[in-house]
Amino acid sequence: MDLIQSYTTSDEINDNIDYDDDEQTHIISLPSKSSAPKVDDTALSLISTTAAGGSSVVKPLDPTQHVVSYNPTYDQLWAPIYGPAHPFSKDGVAQGLRNHKLGSVEDAAIGSFHFDEQYNTFHAYGYAADPSANHFVGDVKSLENNRGVTVYNIPQSEQKRRRLEKKKDIDNADGGDGDGGGGGGEEVENPASETWLSRNRKSPWSGKKEGVVQGELTEEQKKYAEEHAKKKAEERGEKVEKGEFFEEKSTFHGKEEKDYQGRSWITPPKDKKADVEHCYIPKRCEHTWSGHTKGVSAIRFFPKFGHLILSAGMDTKVKIWDVYNSRKCMRTYMGHSKAVRDICFSNDGTKFLSAGYDKNIKYWDTETGKVISSFSTGKIPYVVKLNPDDDKQNVLLAGMSDKKIVQWDMNTGQITQEYDQHLGAVNTITFVDDNRRFVTSSDDKSLRVWEFGIPVVIKYISEPHMHSMPSIAVHPNTNWLAAQSLDNQILIYSTRERFQLNKKKRFAGHIAAGYACQVNFSPDGRFVMSGDGEGKMWYWNWKTCKVFRSMKCHEGVCIGCEWHPLETSKVATCGWDGLIKFWD
């Protein structure tokens, strides 16, 4: 073993000098250090006598073991740990003793009731009992004033004292005119007596008059009270205004509403013919309309001709624009007090529907700008749709925020049917199978297929991997549905009897999660298109499912897209930047 030299004082050297009287020589021994660590050798010397009279050596305790085969003493259990520390341990705690990244942590055994008691006592009075020691922490003065009581064990005498103090405060606030006040030389009864308490004890409901609501109501209570009041008013035959009222008006921005031949400004041009044999992807922006002060939520081309385009804005206005000639705003429809959510043209384009967040659905005359009728259930309509059949243009379907699809007869203004099976707000209504059925999607992440006029689900599609689908479009051959899924992909479902998912067709690449970006098809069915949350416009090939082209269209979200019904390479897009762009 190597000796380690150390510097010592003169006194220490003198202590280590041995004097030899005979030879009068000095022998100096230097202090030495051992590199071996200190070892607990007390346990090795302990000998315990067994019942048979024999003896056995008690082994030292291993700190990492969980079972002890004998009964150790207190000194053995809590003896310090000797020996070298772990070379890779920063705090010197052995790996076997570590149950936390900072070392060894012991659980404190305290019941939930006692914890709640001390927690609430500390927040109420400012003091609490320390579970690790027999004393209190917090406000000492409050502890003395309240005599150490907790919120759960206030004695009867303390409760009685507090009631009397409260009664005195009330009497003092009333000017001493209560039963406890004295006056006129009469003998005053002691307020602390049991007879006074029994005579003056009040019911918990005293002081509350019928019809007076104490305190603030929650949103659920307000909602229930409003619905109850409306129902009672309807039973009495009173007319109830269900949506927010807003003055309806319209402004015409063109030069004249009729031309020299007496034709209306919405009359489609006669020289336009359908030529959709082969569609092409647009490359450049041809025109930009900027009239909305806020974002544009939806756009719709005039049916079959596309010479006008209708837009719904978050600035509460609906505008219609000229596509071919002056390319200006032709008319503004103002009838909603909040943002407009959805719009829908009738088959001939002379009328259209608008749904707003003010809980109203309005039926407009496109040419004059007058409101023909208004509908409301007191809930927000998320989607509105007219029955595509020409003989059923008076039937209105609306998907509401209260999980219902409501059907109106617009001639009578009465609700003729309610489809109530969804578990969330209804987002889309899409007619299939020659308009005999329609498919709805909802926030409950499911698709449901209904027979028109029958409120029974004939097909229910819901899988654990499915996401909400806020937009659905029908392929031009009417055999497929394209659904915008909020997991950044477009899924394809068949419109046949089984409504199965086509696993071979899946369109992805865009970022649409969180946004109800509209999905659409080219008139010839060769391309699928959709906007995304980054303002891009995406085009996919229908057969190969590969991205054909993507281009930056808007600043912010590109929410809507429509392919022109006649032009083979023209597309209109809208976004939350308030712009409508026409691409060629």
Coordinates of C-alpha atoms in Angstrom, one line a residue:
M1 CA 0.0 0.0 0.0
D2 CA 1.5 3.3 -1.0
L3 CA 1.9 5.9 1.7
I4 CA 0.4 9.3 1.1
Q5 CA 2.6 12.2 2.4
S6 CA 0.9 15.0 4.2
Y7 CA 2.0 18.3 5.7
T8 CA 1.9 18.3 9.5
T9 CA 2.5 20.9 12.2
S10 CA 5.4 20.9 14.7
D11 CA 3.2 19.6 17.5
E12 CA 2.1 16.6 15.4
I13 CA 5.7 15.8 14.5
N14 CA 6.7 15.9 18.2
D15 CA 3.9 13.5 19.0
N16 CA 5.2 11.1 16.4
I17 CA 8.9 11.2 17.7
D18 CA 10.1 8.3 19.8
Y19 CA 13.1 9.1 22.1
D20 CA 15.6 6.3 22.8
D21 CA 17.4 7.2 26.0
D22 CA 20.3 4.9 25.4
E23 CA 21.3 5.9 22.0
Q24 CA 19.8 9.4 22.2
T25 CA 18.4 9.1 18.6
H26 CA 15.2 10.4 17.2
I27 CA 12.9 8.0 15.2
I28 CA 10.3 9.9 13.1
S29 CA 7.2 8.1 11.8
L30 CA 5.2 9.9 9.1
P31 CA 1.3 9.7 9.3
S32 CA -0.2 7.4 6.7
K33 CA -3.6 7.3 4.9
S34 CA -5.4 4.2 3.7
S35 CA -7.2 4.3 0.4
A36 CA -9.6 1.6 1.5
P37 CA -13.0 3.0 2.4
K38 CA -14.5 2.8 5.8
V39 CA -16.5 -0.4 6.4
D40 CA -19.1 -1.0 9.0
D41 CA -17.6 -3.9 11.0
T42 CA -20.0 -3.8 14.0
A43 CA -22.5 -6.1 12.3
L44 CA -19.8 -8.7 11.7
S45 CA -19.0 -8.9 15.4
L46 CA -22.6 -9.3 16.5
I47 CA -23.4 -12.9 17.6
S48 CA -26.9 -13.9 18.3
T49 CA -27.7 -17.0 20.3
T50 CA -30.3 -19.2 18.7
A51 CA -33.0 -21.2 20.5
A52 CA -31.0 -24.4 20.1
G53 CA -28.1 -22.9 22.0
G54 CA -26.0 -22.5 18.8
S55 CA -24.7 -19.2 17.4
S56 CA -24.9 -17.5 14.1
V57 CA -23.2 -14.4 12.7
V58 CA -25.6 -11.7 11.7
K59 CA -24.8 -10.4 8.2
P60 CA -24.9 -6.7 7.5
L61 CA -28.1 -5.5 5.8
D62 CA -28.2 -4.8 2.1
P63 CA -30.0 -1.5 1.5
T64 CA -31.4 -2.8 -1.8
Q65 CA -33.1 -6.0 -0.4
H66 CA -36.8 -6.0 0.2
V67 CA -37.1 -9.0 2.5
V68 CA -35.2 -9.5 5.9
S69 CA -35.1 -13.1 7.2
Y70 CA -34.5 -12.1 10.8
N71 CA -35.5 -9.4 13.2
P72 CA -32.9 -6.6 13.1
T73 CA -32.5 -3.9 15.7
Y74 CA -33.2 -0.3 15.2
D75 CA -29.4 0.5 15.0
Q76 CA -28.9 -2.0 12.3
L77 CA -31.8 -0.8 10.2
W78 CA -30.8 2.9 10.4
A79 CA -27.0 2.4 10.3
P80 CA -25.2 4.7 7.9
I81 CA -24.2 3.2 4.6
Y82 CA -20.4 2.7 4.3
G83 CA -18.4 1.9 1.3
P84 CA -17.5 3.5 -2.0
A85 CA -20.1 5.7 -3.7
H86 CA -21.5 4.8 -7.1
P87 CA -19.0 6.3 -9.7
F88 CA -21.8 7.5 -12.0
S89 CA -24.1 8.9 -9.3
K90 CA -24.1 12.6 -8.8
D91 CA -25.7 12.7 -5.4
G92 CA -24.1 9.6 -4.0
V93 CA -27.4 7.6 -3.8
A94 CA -27.0 4.0 -5.0
Q95 CA -29.0 3.0 -8.0
G96 CA -31.0 0.4 -6.0
L97 CA -32.1 3.0 -3.5
R98 CA -33.3 5.5 -6.1
N99 CA -37.0 5.7 -6.8
H100 CA -36.9 9.2 -8.2
K101 CA -34.7 11.1 -10.6
L102 CA -33.5 13.2 -7.7
G103 CA -32.9 10.3 -5.2
S104 CA -35.1 8.5 -2.8
V105 CA -38.6 9.8 -2.0
E106 CA -40.9 8.4 0.6
D107 CA -44.7 8.5 0.2
A108 CA -46.7 10.3 2.9
A109 CA -49.6 8.2 4.0
I110 CA -52.5 10.7 4.4
G111 CA -56.1 10.1 3.6
S112 CA -58.0 12.1 1.1
F113 CA -60.5 13.3 3.7
H114 CA -57.8 14.6 6.0
F115 CA -56.0 16.2 3.1
D116 CA -59.2 18.0 2.0
E117 CA -59.9 19.0 5.6
Q118 CA -56.5 20.7 6.1
Y119 CA -56.5 22.1 2.5
N120 CA -59.9 23.8 2.9
T121 CA -59.0 24.9 6.5
F122 CA -55.9 26.6 5.3
H123 CA -57.7 28.5 2.5
A124 CA -60.6 29.4 4.9
Y125 CA -58.7 30.3 8.1
G126 CA -55.0 30.6 7.0
Y127 CA -53.6 27.7 9.1
A128 CA -53.4 23.9 8.8
A129 CA -51.9 21.0 10.7
D130 CA -48.5 19.8 9.5
P131 CA -48.8 16.0 8.9
S132 CA -45.1 15.4 9.4
A133 CA -45.0 17.0 12.9
N134 CA -47.4 17.7 15.7
H135 CA -47.8 21.4 15.2
F136 CA -49.6 23.9 13.0
V137 CA -48.4 26.1 10.1
G138 CA -49.7 29.4 8.8
D139 CA -51.4 32.3 10.6
V140 CA -50.9 31.9 14.4
K141 CA -53.3 34.6 15.4
S142 CA -56.1 33.1 13.3
L143 CA -55.3 29.7 14.9
E144 CA -55.8 31.3 18.4
N145 CA -58.9 33.2 17.5
N146 CA -60.6 30.1 16.0
R147 CA -59.3 27.8 18.7
G148 CA -57.7 25.4 16.2
V149 CA -61.0 24.3 14.6
T150 CA -61.1 23.0 11.1
V151 CA -63.9 23.5 8.5
Y152 CA -65.2 20.0 9.2
N153 CA -65.2 19.8 13.0
I154 CA -66.6 23.1 14.2
P155 CA -68.1 22.4 17.7
Q156 CA -71.7 23.2 18.5
S157 CA -70.7 26.0 20.9
E158 CA -68.6 27.7 18.2
Q159 CA -71.4 27.4 15.7
K160 CA -73.8 28.9 18.2
R161 CA -71.4 31.8 18.9
R162 CA -71.1 32.6 15.2
R163 CA -74.9 32.6 14.7
L164 CA -75.3 35.0 17.6
E165 CA -72.6 37.3 16.1
K166 CA -74.3 37.2 12.8
K167 CA -77.6 38.0 14.3
K168 CA -76.1 41.0 16.2
D169 CA -74.6 42.3 12.9
I170 CA -78.0 42.0 11.2
D171 CA -79.8 43.8 14.1
N172 CA -77.1 46.6 14.1
A173 CA -77.5 47.0 10.4
D174 CA -81.3 47.3 10.8
G175 CA -81.0 50.0 13.4
G176 CA -81.8 47.9 16.4
D177 CA -85.5 47.3 15.5
G178 CA -85.2 43.5 15.5
D179 CA -86.6 41.1 18.1
G180 CA -83.2 41.2 19.9
G181 CA -83.2 45.0 20.3
G182 CA -84.4 46.7 23.5
G183 CA -86.4 49.8 24.1
G184 CA -89.3 51.3 26.1
G185 CA -88.0 50.0 29.5
E186 CA -89.1 46.4 28.6
E187 CA -87.1 43.5 29.8
V188 CA -84.8 42.2 27.1
E189 CA -84.5 38.5 26.7
N190 CA -81.1 37.0 26.6
P191 CA -80.2 36.2 22.9
A192 CA -78.1 33.3 24.1
S193 CA -81.1 31.5 25.6
E194 CA -82.5 28.4 23.9
T195 CA -86.0 29.8 23.8
W196 CA -84.9 32.8 21.9
L197 CA -83.0 30.7 19.4
S198 CA -86.0 28.3 18.9
R199 CA -88.4 31.2 18.4
N200 CA -86.2 33.1 16.0
R201 CA -84.8 30.2 14.0
K202 CA -85.7 30.8 10.3
S203 CA -86.2 28.3 7.5
P204 CA -83.5 28.1 4.9
W205 CA -86.0 29.2 2.3
S206 CA -87.1 32.3 4.2
G207 CA -86.7 35.6 2.4
K208 CA -87.0 34.0 -1.1
K209 CA -90.0 35.2 -3.0
E210 CA -91.6 33.0 -5.7
G211 CA -90.3 33.9 -9.2
V212 CA -87.2 35.7 -7.9
V213 CA -84.0 33.9 -8.9
Q214 CA -81.2 34.2 -6.3
G215 CA -77.7 34.8 -7.8
E216 CA -76.4 34.4 -11.3
L217 CA -77.7 31.6 -13.6
T218 CA -75.4 29.3 -15.4
E219 CA -75.5 29.1 -19.2
E220 CA -77.4 25.8 -19.1
Q221 CA -80.0 27.3 -16.7
K222 CA -80.5 30.3 -19.0
K223 CA -80.8 28.1 -22.0
Y224 CA -83.4 25.9 -20.3
A225 CA -85.4 29.0 -19.0
E226 CA -85.5 30.4 -22.6
E227 CA -86.7 27.2 -24.1
H228 CA -89.4 26.8 -21.4
A229 CA -90.6 30.4 -21.9
K230 CA -90.8 29.8 -25.7
K231 CA -92.7 26.6 -25.3
K232 CA -95.2 28.2 -23.0
A233 CA -95.7 31.1 -25.4
E234 CA -96.3 28.8 -28.3
E235 CA -98.9 26.9 -26.3
R236 CA -100.7 30.1 -25.6
G237 CA -100.7 30.9 -29.3
E238 CA -98.3 33.8 -29.1
K239 CA -95.8 34.5 -31.9
V240 CA -92.2 34.0 -30.7
E241 CA -89.3 35.6 -32.5
K242 CA -86.8 32.8 -32.5
G243 CA -83.9 34.4 -34.3
E244 CA -82.2 37.8 -33.9
F245 CA -84.2 40.4 -35.8
F246 CA -82.4 42.5 -38.4
E247 CA -83.7 44.9 -40.9
E248 CA -83.6 43.3 -44.4
K249 CA -82.5 45.5 -47.3
S250 CA -80.6 45.2 -50.5
T251 CA -78.6 47.6 -52.7
F252 CA -78.2 47.3 -56.5
H253 CA -74.8 48.5 -57.7
G254 CA -75.2 48.0 -61.5
K255 CA -76.2 50.7 -64.1
E256 CA -79.7 49.4 -64.7
E257 CA -81.7 46.4 -63.6
K258 CA -83.1 45.8 -67.1
D259 CA -81.5 46.3 -70.5
Y260 CA -83.1 47.9 -73.6
Q261 CA -84.9 44.7 -74.4
G262 CA -86.4 44.4 -71.0
R263 CA -84.2 41.5 -69.9
S264 CA -83.2 41.2 -66.2
W265 CA -79.6 41.6 -65.1
I266 CA -79.6 37.9 -64.0
T267 CA -80.6 36.6 -67.4
P268 CA -77.9 34.2 -68.6
P269 CA -76.3 34.8 -72.0
K270 CA -77.7 32.8 -74.8
D271 CA -74.5 32.1 -76.6
K272 CA -73.0 30.1 -73.8
K273 CA -73.0 26.3 -74.4
A274 CA -71.8 23.5 -72.2
D275 CA -68.4 22.2 -73.3
V276 CA -66.9 20.1 -70.6
E277 CA -65.5 17.2 -72.5
H278 CA -62.0 17.9 -71.2
C279 CA -61.0 20.1 -68.3
Y280 CA -57.6 21.7 -67.7
I281 CA -55.9 22.9 -64.5
P282 CA -55.8 26.8 -64.3
K283 CA -52.4 28.5 -64.1
R284 CA -52.9 32.2 -63.4
C285 CA -55.2 34.6 -61.6
E286 CA -57.4 36.3 -64.1
H287 CA -59.4 38.6 -61.8
T288 CA -59.8 39.4 -58.1
W289 CA -63.0 40.6 -56.4
S290 CA -62.5 42.5 -53.1
G291 CA -65.7 43.8 -51.6
H292 CA -66.1 42.0 -48.3
T293 CA -64.5 43.6 -45.3
K294 CA -64.0 40.3 -43.6
G295 CA -63.4 36.7 -44.7
V296 CA -65.5 34.9 -47.3
S297 CA -67.0 31.7 -46.1
A298 CA -68.6 30.3 -49.3
I299 CA -69.0 30.9 -53.0
R300 CA -71.6 29.5 -55.5
F301 CA -71.7 29.9 -59.3
F302 CA -75.1 30.6 -60.9
P303 CA -76.6 27.2 -61.8
K304 CA -75.8 25.8 -65.3
F305 CA -74.3 29.0 -66.7
G306 CA -71.9 30.6 -64.2
H307 CA -72.2 34.1 -65.4
L308 CA -72.7 35.3 -61.8
I309 CA -71.1 34.2 -58.6
L310 CA -72.7 34.5 -55.2
S311 CA -70.5 35.0 -52.1
A312 CA -71.3 34.7 -48.3
G313 CA -69.1 36.9 -46.1
M314 CA -68.3 37.1 -42.4
D315 CA -69.2 40.8 -42.6
T316 CA -72.9 39.7 -42.4
K317 CA -73.4 40.4 -46.2
V318 CA -74.1 38.3 -49.2
K319 CA -72.9 39.7 -52.5
I320 CA -73.3 38.7 -56.2
W321 CA -70.7 39.5 -58.8
D322 CA -70.6 39.7 -62.6
V323 CA -68.1 37.2 -64.1
Y324 CA -67.9 38.1 -67.7
N325 CA -68.7 41.8 -68.4
S326 CA -68.1 44.5 -65.9
R327 CA -66.9 42.1 -63.2
K328 CA -68.3 44.3 -60.5
C329 CA -70.5 43.7 -57.6
M330 CA -74.1 43.7 -58.9
R331 CA -76.1 43.5 -55.7
T332 CA -75.5 43.3 -51.9
Y333 CA -78.0 41.5 -49.7
M334 CA -78.1 42.7 -46.0
G335 CA -80.4 40.6 -43.8
H336 CA -78.2 39.0 -41.2
S337 CA -76.8 40.5 -38.0
K338 CA -73.9 38.0 -37.8
A339 CA -71.6 36.2 -40.1
V340 CA -73.2 34.2 -43.0
R341 CA -72.3 30.5 -42.8
D342 CA -73.8 28.9 -46.0
I343 CA -75.6 29.8 -49.2
C344 CA -77.5 27.7 -51.7
F345 CA -79.1 28.6 -55.1
S346 CA -82.4 27.2 -56.4
N347 CA -82.3 25.2 -59.6
D348 CA -83.1 28.1 -61.9
G349 CA -80.9 30.6 -59.9
T350 CA -83.8 33.1 -59.4
K351 CA -83.8 32.5 -55.6
F352 CA -81.2 31.5 -53.0
L353 CA -81.0 30.6 -49.4
S354 CA -78.6 32.1 -46.8
A355 CA -77.9 30.8 -43.3
G356 CA -76.3 33.0 -40.6
Y357 CA -74.9 32.7 -37.1
D358 CA -77.9 34.9 -36.0
K359 CA -79.9 31.7 -36.1
N360 CA -81.9 32.8 -39.2
I361 CA -82.4 31.2 -42.6
K362 CA -83.6 33.6 -45.3
Y363 CA -85.0 32.9 -48.7
W364 CA -84.1 35.7 -51.1
D365 CA -85.2 36.8 -54.5
T366 CA -82.0 37.1 -56.5
E367 CA -83.1 39.8 -58.9
T368 CA -85.0 42.2 -56.5
G369 CA -83.1 41.5 -53.3
K370 CA -86.3 41.0 -51.3
V371 CA -86.7 38.4 -48.6
I372 CA -89.4 36.0 -49.5
S373 CA -89.5 34.1 -46.2
S374 CA -87.5 33.6 -43.1
F375 CA -87.1 30.5 -40.9
S376 CA -85.6 29.8 -37.5
T377 CA -85.6 27.2 -34.8
G378 CA -83.6 29.2 -32.3
K379 CA -80.4 27.2 -33.2
I380 CA -77.6 28.1 -35.5
P381 CA -78.0 26.6 -39.0
Y382 CA -74.6 25.2 -40.3
V383 CA -75.8 24.1 -43.7
V384 CA -78.9 24.7 -45.9
K385 CA -80.0 22.8 -48.9
L386 CA -83.0 22.7 -51.3
N387 CA -84.3 19.4 -52.6
P388 CA -82.7 19.2 -56.1
D389 CA -85.9 17.9 -57.7
D390 CA -87.7 20.5 -59.8
D391 CA -91.1 19.6 -58.2
K392 CA -89.7 19.9 -54.7
Q393 CA -88.1 23.3 -54.8
N394 CA -90.2 24.3 -51.9
V395 CA -88.6 21.8 -49.5
L396 CA -85.8 23.2 -47.4
L397 CA -83.3 21.1 -45.3
A398 CA -81.1 22.6 -42.7
G399 CA -78.5 21.0 -40.5
M400 CA -78.6 22.7 -37.1
S401 CA -76.2 23.1 -34.2
D402 CA -78.6 21.1 -31.9
K403 CA -77.8 17.8 -33.8
K404 CA -81.0 17.9 -35.9
I405 CA -81.8 18.1 -39.6
V406 CA -84.9 20.2 -39.9
Q407 CA -87.2 20.0 -43.0
W408 CA -89.5 23.0 -43.9
D409 CA -92.2 23.4 -46.4
M410 CA -91.5 26.9 -47.6
N411 CA -95.0 27.4 -49.0
T412 CA -96.6 27.0 -45.6
G413 CA -93.6 27.9 -43.4
Q414 CA -94.2 24.8 -41.3
I415 CA -91.7 22.2 -40.1
T416 CA -92.7 18.9 -41.8
Q417 CA -90.0 16.6 -40.6
E418 CA -87.0 16.4 -38.1
Y419 CA -84.2 14.0 -38.6
D420 CA -82.8 13.5 -35.1
Q421 CA -80.1 10.8 -34.8
H422 CA -76.8 12.6 -34.8
L423 CA -74.7 13.2 -31.6
G424 CA -73.2 16.5 -32.7
A425 CA -73.8 19.6 -34.9
V426 CA -74.7 18.7 -38.5
N427 CA -72.1 20.0 -41.1
T428 CA -73.2 18.7 -44.5
I429 CA -76.3 17.5 -46.4
T430 CA -75.7 15.8 -49.8
F431 CA -78.4 14.3 -52.0
V432 CA -77.6 10.9 -53.7
D433 CA -79.4 8.1 -55.5
D434 CA -81.6 10.4 -57.8
N435 CA -82.4 12.6 -54.8
R436 CA -84.2 9.7 -53.0
R437 CA -81.6 9.7 -50.2
F438 CA -79.3 12.1 -48.6
V439 CA -76.0 11.7 -46.7
T440 CA -75.2 13.9 -43.6
S441 CA -72.0 14.4 -41.7
S442 CA -71.6 15.7 -38.2
D443 CA -69.2 16.7 -35.5
D444 CA -69.8 13.2 -34.0
K445 CA -67.4 11.8 -36.6
S446 CA -70.0 9.7 -38.4
L447 CA -71.8 9.6 -41.7
R448 CA -75.5 8.8 -41.8
V449 CA -77.7 8.0 -44.8
W450 CA -81.4 8.8 -44.7
E451 CA -84.4 8.2 -46.9
F452 CA -85.9 11.5 -47.9
G453 CA -88.9 12.2 -45.7
I454 CA -88.3 9.3 -43.3
P455 CA -86.5 10.1 -40.1
V456 CA -84.8 6.7 -39.8
V457 CA -81.1 6.1 -40.5
I458 CA -80.7 3.4 -43.2
K459 CA -76.9 3.4 -43.1
Y460 CA -74.6 4.4 -40.2
I461 CA -70.9 4.7 -40.9
S462 CA -68.6 5.3 -37.9
E463 CA -65.1 3.8 -37.3
P464 CA -62.6 4.5 -34.6
H465 CA -60.1 6.0 -37.1
M466 CA -62.6 8.4 -38.6
H467 CA -62.5 12.1 -38.1
S468 CA -65.1 14.8 -38.6
M469 CA -65.9 15.5 -42.3
P470 CA -67.1 19.2 -42.7
S471 CA -67.4 19.1 -46.5
I472 CA -68.7 16.5 -49.0
A473 CA -69.0 16.6 -52.8
V474 CA -70.5 14.2 -55.3
H475 CA -68.6 13.0 -58.3
P476 CA -70.1 14.0 -61.7
N477 CA -70.9 10.3 -62.4
T478 CA -72.9 10.3 -59.1
N479 CA -71.2 7.0 -58.1
W480 CA -68.8 8.4 -55.5
L481 CA -68.7 10.8 -52.6
A482 CA -65.5 12.8 -51.7
A483 CA -65.4 13.7 -48.0
Q484 CA -62.9 16.2 -46.6
S485 CA -61.5 14.5 -43.4
L486 CA -59.9 16.6 -40.7
D487 CA -56.9 14.3 -40.6
N488 CA -55.6 16.0 -43.8
Q489 CA -56.9 13.7 -46.4
I490 CA -59.9 13.3 -48.7
L491 CA -61.8 9.9 -48.4
I492 CA -64.0 8.4 -51.1
Y493 CA -67.2 6.6 -50.4
S494 CA -69.5 4.8 -52.9
T495 CA -73.1 5.9 -53.3
R496 CA -74.3 2.4 -53.8
E497 CA -76.4 0.4 -51.3
R498 CA -73.5 -0.3 -49.0
F499 CA -71.8 3.1 -49.0
Q500 CA -68.4 1.5 -48.5
L501 CA -65.1 3.3 -48.1
N502 CA -62.9 3.0 -51.2
K503 CA -59.6 2.1 -49.7
K504 CA -57.7 2.4 -53.0
K505 CA -58.6 6.1 -53.4
R506 CA -57.2 8.6 -50.9
F507 CA -56.1 12.1 -51.6
A508 CA -53.5 13.7 -49.3
G509 CA -50.8 16.3 -49.1
H510 CA -52.8 19.4 -48.1
I511 CA -53.1 20.8 -44.5
A512 CA -56.8 21.1 -43.8
A513 CA -57.0 20.0 -40.1
G514 CA -59.2 22.4 -38.2
Y515 CA -60.8 24.1 -41.2
A516 CA -63.9 23.2 -43.2
C517 CA -62.2 23.6 -46.5
Q518 CA -64.6 22.8 -49.4
V519 CA -63.8 19.8 -51.7
N520 CA -65.0 19.7 -55.3
F521 CA -64.7 18.0 -58.7
S522 CA -64.0 19.3 -62.2
P523 CA -67.1 19.0 -64.4
D524 CA -65.6 16.1 -66.3
G525 CA -64.6 14.3 -63.1
R526 CA -60.9 14.0 -64.0
F527 CA -59.7 16.2 -61.1
V528 CA -60.3 16.6 -57.4
M529 CA -59.7 20.0 -55.9
S530 CA -59.5 21.5 -52.4
G531 CA -58.1 24.5 -50.5
D532 CA -56.1 24.2 -47.3
G533 CA -55.3 26.1 -44.2
E534 CA -52.1 27.6 -45.7
G535 CA -53.9 29.4 -48.6
K536 CA -53.0 26.8 -51.2
M537 CA -55.2 25.2 -53.9
W538 CA -54.6 21.5 -54.5
Y539 CA -55.5 19.5 -57.6
W540 CA -55.3 15.7 -57.7
N541 CA -55.7 13.3 -60.6
W542 CA -58.9 11.2 -59.9
K543 CA -57.5 8.0 -61.4
T544 CA -53.9 8.0 -60.0
C545 CA -54.7 9.9 -56.8
K546 CA -51.5 11.8 -57.2
V547 CA -51.0 15.6 -56.7
F548 CA -51.3 17.2 -60.1
R549 CA -50.6 20.8 -59.0
S550 CA -50.7 23.0 -56.0
M551 CA -50.5 26.8 -56.0
K552 CA -50.7 29.7 -53.5
C553 CA -54.0 31.4 -53.8
H554 CA -54.8 33.3 -50.6
E555 CA -53.2 34.8 -47.6
G556 CA -54.6 32.7 -44.8
V557 CA -57.1 29.9 -45.3
C558 CA -58.4 29.0 -48.7
I559 CA -61.9 27.9 -47.6
G560 CA -63.9 27.5 -50.8
C561 CA -63.5 26.5 -54.4
E562 CA -65.8 26.1 -57.3
W563 CA -65.2 24.9 -60.9
H564 CA -67.0 26.9 -63.5
P565 CA -69.9 24.9 -64.9
L566 CA -69.2 25.7 -68.5
E567 CA -65.6 26.9 -68.9
T568 CA -63.2 24.0 -69.0
S569 CA -60.3 25.6 -67.2
K570 CA -61.7 28.3 -64.9
V571 CA -61.9 28.0 -61.2
A572 CA -63.1 30.5 -58.5
T573 CA -61.6 30.4 -55.0
C574 CA -62.4 32.3 -51.8
G575 CA -60.5 32.8 -48.5
W576 CA -60.5 34.3 -45.1
D577 CA -58.5 37.3 -46.5
G578 CA -61.8 38.6 -47.9
L579 CA -60.9 38.0 -51.6
I580 CA -62.6 36.0 -54.3
K581 CA -60.2 35.1 -57.1
F582 CA -61.0 33.8 -60.6
W583 CA -58.3 31.5 -62.1
D584 CA -57.7 30.5 -65.7

